[in-house]
Amino acid sequence: MELGSQEGYAELIGLSDCDFVEVKGATWSEQMGKAGLSFSEAIPAHEDVREFADRLASALPGYGVACEHAHSCAVLLARRDRFFEPTGRWRTWIDFDRFADAAVAGRTLEVLDFTVETPEWALADSEAGGFDPAERRVFRKRPA
């Protein structure tokens, strides 16, 4: 599936000056089938989404491909100046406990207050493909 050009998206993202961009395929819905679409027509493969994310990151100065989750057909772009550590590691993982504790206490946090180093298995290009090795992975056949 051809995902098209990244230039317009890069321009919009550049205007936003956002920290993160999630490039995501889609989730199959039976409604798509009822509308006459096949899975392959409606849903890009993760490889296509990753290729588009790579092109988008190249068109966005200051952003890089931080992590991916193949099962969700998702790739995360992040600002290098804020989330790429001098150690060469990304810091894009959310510490949900710290975030929730601050919310309950009514404290406002900056994004760097609740992000931690991204686990190795979640990094882009890891052999795990974004799958936590502590979880059970289920393989399903793609619908026609």
Coordinates of N, CA and C in Angstrom, one line a residue:
M1 N 0.8 -1.2 0.0 CA 0.0 0.0 0.0 C 0.9 1.2 0.0
E2 N 0.7 2.1 -0.9 CA 1.4 3.4 -1.0 C 0.8 4.4 0.0
L3 N 1.6 5.0 0.8 CA 1.1 5.9 1.8 C 1.3 7.3 1.4
G4 N 1.9 7.6 0.3 CA 1.9 9.0 -0.2 C 3.1 9.8 0.3
S5 N 3.0 11.1 0.1 CA 4.1 12.0 0.4 C 4.0 12.5 1.8
Q6 N 5.2 12.7 2.3 CA 5.3 13.2 3.7 C 5.5 14.7 3.8
E7 N 5.6 15.4 2.7 CA 5.9 16.8 2.8 C 4.9 17.7 3.5
G8 N 3.6 17.4 3.2 CA 2.5 18.2 3.8 C 2.4 17.9 5.3
Y9 N 2.6 16.6 5.7 CA 2.6 16.2 7.1 C 3.8 16.9 7.8
A10 N 4.9 16.9 7.2 CA 6.1 17.5 7.8 C 5.9 19.0 8.1
E11 N 5.2 19.6 7.1 CA 5.0 21.1 7.3 C 4.0 21.3 8.5
L12 N 3.0 20.5 8.6 CA 2.0 20.7 9.7 C 2.7 20.4 11.0
I13 N 3.5 19.3 11.1 CA 4.2 19.0 12.3 C 5.2 20.1 12.7
G14 N 5.9 20.6 11.7 CA 6.8 21.7 12.0 C 6.1 22.9 12.6
L15 N 4.9 23.2 12.1 CA 4.2 24.3 12.7 C 3.8 24.1 14.2
S16 N 3.5 22.8 14.5 CA 3.1 22.5 15.8 C 4.2 22.5 16.9
D17 N 5.4 22.3 16.5 CA 6.6 22.2 17.4 C 6.3 21.2 18.5
C18 N 5.6 20.1 18.2 CA 5.3 19.1 19.2 C 6.5 18.2 19.6
D19 N 6.4 17.6 20.7 CA 7.4 16.7 21.2 C 7.4 15.4 20.5
F20 N 6.2 14.8 20.3 CA 6.1 13.4 19.8 C 5.1 13.4 18.6
V21 N 5.4 12.5 17.7 CA 4.4 12.3 16.6 C 4.3 10.8 16.5
E22 N 3.0 10.3 16.6 CA 2.8 8.8 16.4 C 2.3 8.6 15.0
V23 N 3.1 7.9 14.2 CA 2.7 7.5 12.9 C 2.0 6.1 13.0
K24 N 0.7 6.0 12.7 CA 0.0 4.8 12.9 C -0.8 4.4 11.7
G25 N -0.8 3.1 11.5 CA -1.6 2.5 10.4 C -3.1 2.7 10.8
A26 N -3.8 1.6 10.9 CA -5.2 1.6 11.2 C -5.6 0.3 11.9
T27 N -6.7 0.3 12.5 CA -7.2 -1.0 13.1 C -8.4 -1.5 12.2
W28 N -8.3 -2.7 11.9 CA -9.4 -3.3 11.0 C -10.7 -3.2 11.7
S29 N -11.7 -2.9 11.0 CA -13.1 -2.8 11.5 C -13.9 -3.6 10.5
E30 N -14.9 -4.4 11.0 CA -15.8 -5.1 10.1 C -16.5 -4.1 9.2
Q31 N -16.7 -2.9 9.6 CA -17.4 -1.9 8.8 C -16.6 -1.7 7.5
M32 N -15.3 -1.8 7.6 CA -14.5 -1.6 6.4 C -14.8 -2.7 5.4
G33 N -14.9 -4.0 5.9 CA -15.3 -5.1 5.0 C -16.7 -4.9 4.4
K34 N -17.6 -4.4 5.3 CA -19.0 -4.1 4.8 C -19.0 -3.0 3.7
A35 N -18.0 -2.2 3.8 CA -18.0 -1.1 2.8 C -17.3 -1.6 1.5
G36 N -16.9 -2.9 1.5 CA -16.3 -3.4 0.3 C -14.8 -3.3 0.2
L37 N -14.1 -2.9 1.3 CA -12.7 -2.8 1.3 C -12.1 -4.1 1.8
S38 N -11.0 -4.5 1.2 CA -10.2 -5.7 1.8 C -9.2 -5.2 2.8
F39 N -8.7 -6.1 3.6 CA -7.8 -5.7 4.6 C -6.6 -5.0 4.0
S40 N -6.0 -5.6 2.9 CA -4.8 -5.1 2.3 C -5.1 -3.7 1.6
E41 N -6.3 -3.4 1.2 CA -6.6 -2.1 0.7 C -6.8 -1.1 1.8
A42 N -7.3 -1.5 2.9 CA -7.6 -0.5 4.0 C -6.5 -0.3 5.0
I43 N -5.7 -1.3 5.2 CA -4.7 -1.3 6.3 C -3.3 -1.4 5.8
P44 N -2.5 -0.4 6.0 CA -1.1 -0.6 5.6 C -0.3 -1.6 6.5
A45 N 0.6 -2.2 5.9 CA 1.5 -3.1 6.7 C 2.4 -2.3 7.5
H46 N 2.9 -2.9 8.6 CA 3.8 -2.1 9.5 C 5.1 -1.6 8.7
E47 N 5.6 -2.4 7.8 CA 6.7 -2.1 7.0 C 6.5 -0.8 6.2
D48 N 5.2 -0.6 5.7 CA 4.9 0.6 5.0 C 4.8 1.8 5.9
V49 N 4.2 1.6 7.1 CA 4.1 2.7 8.1 C 5.5 3.1 8.5
R50 N 6.4 2.1 8.7 CA 7.8 2.4 9.2 C 8.5 3.2 8.1
E51 N 8.4 2.8 6.8 CA 9.0 3.5 5.7 C 8.5 4.9 5.7
F52 N 7.2 5.1 5.8 CA 6.7 6.5 5.8 C 7.2 7.3 7.0
A53 N 7.3 6.6 8.2 CA 7.8 7.3 9.4 C 9.3 7.7 9.2
D54 N 10.1 6.8 8.5 CA 11.5 7.2 8.2 C 11.6 8.4 7.3
R55 N 10.7 8.4 6.3 CA 10.7 9.5 5.3 C 10.3 10.8 6.0
L56 N 9.3 10.7 6.9 CA 8.8 11.8 7.6 C 9.9 12.4 8.6
A57 N 10.5 11.5 9.3 CA 11.6 11.9 10.2 C 12.7 12.6 9.4
S58 N 13.0 12.1 8.2 CA 14.1 12.8 7.4 C 13.6 14.2 7.0
A59 N 12.3 14.4 6.8 CA 11.8 15.7 6.4 C 11.6 16.7 7.6
L60 N 11.8 16.2 8.8 CA 11.6 17.0 10.0 C 12.9 17.2 10.7
P61 N 13.6 18.3 10.5 CA 14.9 18.5 11.2 C 14.6 18.5 12.7
G62 N 15.5 17.7 13.4 CA 15.4 17.7 14.9 C 14.6 16.5 15.4
Y63 N 13.9 15.7 14.5 CA 13.1 14.6 15.0 C 13.8 13.3 14.6
G64 N 13.6 12.2 15.3 CA 14.1 10.9 14.9 C 13.1 9.8 15.2
V65 N 13.3 8.7 14.7 CA 12.5 7.5 15.0 C 12.9 6.9 16.3
A66 N 12.1 7.0 17.3 CA 12.5 6.6 18.6 C 12.1 5.2 18.9
C67 N 10.8 4.8 18.7 CA 10.4 3.4 19.0 C 9.3 3.0 18.1
E68 N 9.0 1.8 18.1 CA 7.9 1.2 17.3 C 7.3 0.1 17.9
H69 N 6.1 -0.2 17.5 CA 5.3 -1.4 17.9 C 4.7 -2.0 16.7
A70 N 5.3 -3.1 16.2 CA 4.8 -3.6 15.0 C 3.4 -4.2 15.0
H71 N 3.0 -4.7 16.2 CA 1.6 -5.3 16.3 C 0.6 -4.2 16.2
S72 N 0.9 -3.0 16.7 CA 0.0 -1.9 16.6 C 0.1 -1.1 15.4
C73 N 1.1 -1.5 14.6 CA 1.4 -0.7 13.3 C 1.7 0.7 13.6
A74 N 2.5 1.0 14.6 CA 2.8 2.3 15.1 C 4.3 2.6 15.2
V75 N 4.7 3.8 14.9 CA 6.1 4.3 15.0 C 6.0 5.6 15.7
L76 N 6.9 5.8 16.7 CA 7.0 7.1 17.4 C 8.2 7.9 17.0
L77 N 7.9 9.1 16.5 CA 8.9 10.1 16.3 C 9.0 11.0 17.5
A78 N 10.3 11.4 17.8 CA 10.4 12.3 19.0 C 11.5 13.3 18.7
R79 N 11.4 14.4 19.4 CA 12.4 15.5 19.2 C 13.8 15.0 19.8
R80 N 14.8 15.1 19.0 CA 16.1 14.7 19.5 C 16.7 15.6 20.6
D81 N 16.4 16.9 20.5 CA 17.0 17.8 21.4 C 16.4 17.6 22.8
R82 N 15.3 17.0 23.0 CA 14.7 16.8 24.3 C 14.7 15.4 24.8
F83 N 14.6 14.4 23.9 CA 14.4 13.1 24.3 C 15.5 12.1 23.8
F84 N 16.5 12.5 23.2 CA 17.6 11.7 22.9 C 18.8 12.0 23.8
E85 N 19.1 11.1 24.7 CA 20.1 11.3 25.8 C 21.5 11.3 25.2
P86 N 22.4 12.0 25.9 CA 23.8 12.0 25.5 C 24.4 10.5 25.5
T87 N 23.7 9.6 26.2 CA 24.2 8.2 26.3 C 23.8 7.5 25.0
G88 N 23.1 8.2 24.1 CA 22.7 7.5 22.9 C 21.4 6.8 23.0
R89 N 20.6 7.0 24.0 CA 19.4 6.3 24.3 C 18.2 7.3 24.3
W90 N 17.1 6.8 23.8 CA 15.8 7.6 23.8 C 15.2 7.6 25.2
R91 N 14.5 8.7 25.5 CA 13.8 8.9 26.8 C 12.4 9.2 26.4
T92 N 11.6 8.2 26.0 CA 10.3 8.4 25.5 C 9.2 7.6 26.3
W93 N 9.7 6.8 27.3 CA 8.8 5.9 28.0 C 8.1 6.7 29.1
I94 N 6.8 6.5 29.3 CA 6.1 7.2 30.3 C 6.1 6.4 31.7
D95 N 6.5 7.1 32.7 CA 6.5 6.6 34.1 C 5.1 6.9 34.6
F96 N 4.1 5.9 34.4 CA 2.7 6.2 34.7 C 2.5 6.4 36.2
D97 N 3.3 5.7 37.0 CA 3.1 5.9 38.5 C 3.4 7.4 38.8
R98 N 4.5 7.9 38.3 CA 4.9 9.3 38.6 C 3.9 10.2 38.1
F99 N 3.4 10.0 36.9 CA 2.4 10.8 36.3 C 1.1 10.8 37.1
A100 N 0.6 9.6 37.5 CA -0.6 9.5 38.2 C -0.5 10.1 39.6
D101 N 0.7 9.9 40.3 CA 0.9 10.5 41.6 C 0.8 12.0 41.5
A102 N 1.4 12.6 40.5 CA 1.4 14.1 40.3 C -0.1 14.5 40.1
A103 N -0.8 13.8 39.3 CA -2.2 14.1 39.0 C -3.0 14.1 40.2
V104 N -2.9 13.1 41.0 CA -3.7 12.9 42.3 C -3.3 14.1 43.2
A105 N -2.0 14.5 43.3 CA -1.6 15.5 44.2 C -1.9 16.9 43.6
G106 N -2.4 17.0 42.3 CA -2.7 18.3 41.7 C -1.4 19.0 41.2
R107 N -0.3 18.3 41.1 CA 0.9 18.9 40.6 C 0.9 18.9 39.1
T108 N 1.5 19.9 38.5 CA 1.7 20.0 37.1 C 3.1 19.5 36.8
L109 N 3.2 18.6 35.8 CA 4.5 18.1 35.4 C 4.9 18.6 34.0
E110 N 6.1 18.8 33.8 CA 6.6 18.9 32.4 C 6.9 17.5 31.9
V111 N 6.9 17.4 30.6 CA 7.0 16.0 30.0 C 8.3 15.3 30.4
L112 N 9.4 16.0 30.6 CA 10.6 15.4 31.1 C 10.6 14.9 32.5
D113 N 9.6 15.4 33.3 CA 9.4 14.9 34.7 C 8.8 13.5 34.8
F114 N 8.2 13.0 33.7 CA 7.6 11.7 33.8 C 7.9 10.8 32.6
T115 N 9.0 11.2 31.9 CA 9.5 10.3 30.8 C 10.8 9.7 31.3
V116 N 11.0 8.4 31.0 CA 12.2 7.7 31.4 C 12.8 7.0 30.2
E117 N 14.0 6.4 30.4 CA 14.7 5.8 29.3 C 13.8 4.7 28.6
T118 N 13.7 4.7 27.3 CA 12.9 3.7 26.6 C 13.5 2.3 26.7
P119 N 12.7 1.3 27.1 CA 13.3 0.0 27.2 C 13.9 -0.5 25.8
E120 N 14.9 -1.3 25.9 CA 15.6 -1.8 24.7 C 14.6 -2.4 23.7
W121 N 13.7 -3.2 24.2 CA 12.8 -4.0 23.3 C 11.8 -3.1 22.6
A122 N 11.6 -1.8 23.1 CA 10.7 -0.9 22.4 C 11.3 0.0 21.4
L123 N 12.7 0.0 21.4 CA 13.4 0.9 20.5 C 13.1 0.5 19.0
A124 N 13.1 1.5 18.1 CA 13.0 1.2 16.7 C 14.2 0.3 16.3
D125 N 13.9 -0.6 15.5 CA 14.9 -1.6 14.9 C 15.3 -2.7 15.9
S126 N 14.7 -2.7 17.1 CA 15.0 -3.8 18.0 C 14.5 -5.1 17.5
E127 N 15.1 -6.2 17.8 CA 14.6 -7.5 17.3 C 13.2 -7.8 17.8
A128 N 12.8 -7.2 19.0 CA 11.6 -7.5 19.6 C 10.4 -6.8 18.9
G129 N 10.7 -5.9 18.0 CA 9.6 -5.2 17.3 C 8.6 -4.4 18.1
G130 N 9.1 -4.1 19.3 CA 8.2 -3.3 20.3 C 7.4 -4.2 21.2
F131 N 7.7 -5.5 21.2 CA 6.9 -6.4 22.0 C 7.7 -6.6 23.3
D132 N 7.0 -6.4 24.5 CA 7.6 -6.6 25.8 C 7.8 -8.1 25.9
P133 N 9.1 -8.6 26.1 CA 9.3 -10.0 26.2 C 8.7 -10.7 27.4
A134 N 8.2 -9.8 28.4 CA 7.5 -10.4 29.5 C 6.0 -10.7 29.2
E135 N 5.6 -10.3 28.1 CA 4.2 -10.5 27.7 C 4.1 -11.6 26.7
R136 N 2.9 -12.2 26.5 CA 2.7 -13.3 25.6 C 2.2 -12.7 24.3
R137 N 2.9 -13.0 23.2 CA 2.6 -12.5 21.9 C 1.7 -13.5 21.2
V138 N 0.6 -13.0 20.6 CA -0.3 -13.8 19.8 C -0.2 -13.5 18.4
F139 N 0.0 -14.5 17.5 CA 0.1 -14.3 16.1 C -1.3 -14.6 15.5
R140 N -1.8 -13.7 14.7 CA -3.1 -14.0 14.0 C -2.8 -13.8 12.5
K141 N -3.6 -14.5 11.7 CA -3.6 -14.3 10.3 C -4.3 -13.1 9.9
R142 N -3.8 -12.4 8.9 CA -4.4 -11.1 8.4 C -5.7 -11.5 7.7
P143 N -6.8 -10.8 7.9 CA -8.0 -11.1 7.1 C -7.7 -10.8 5.6
A144 N -8.5 -11.5 4.8 CA -8.4 -11.3 3.3 C -8.8 -9.9 2.9

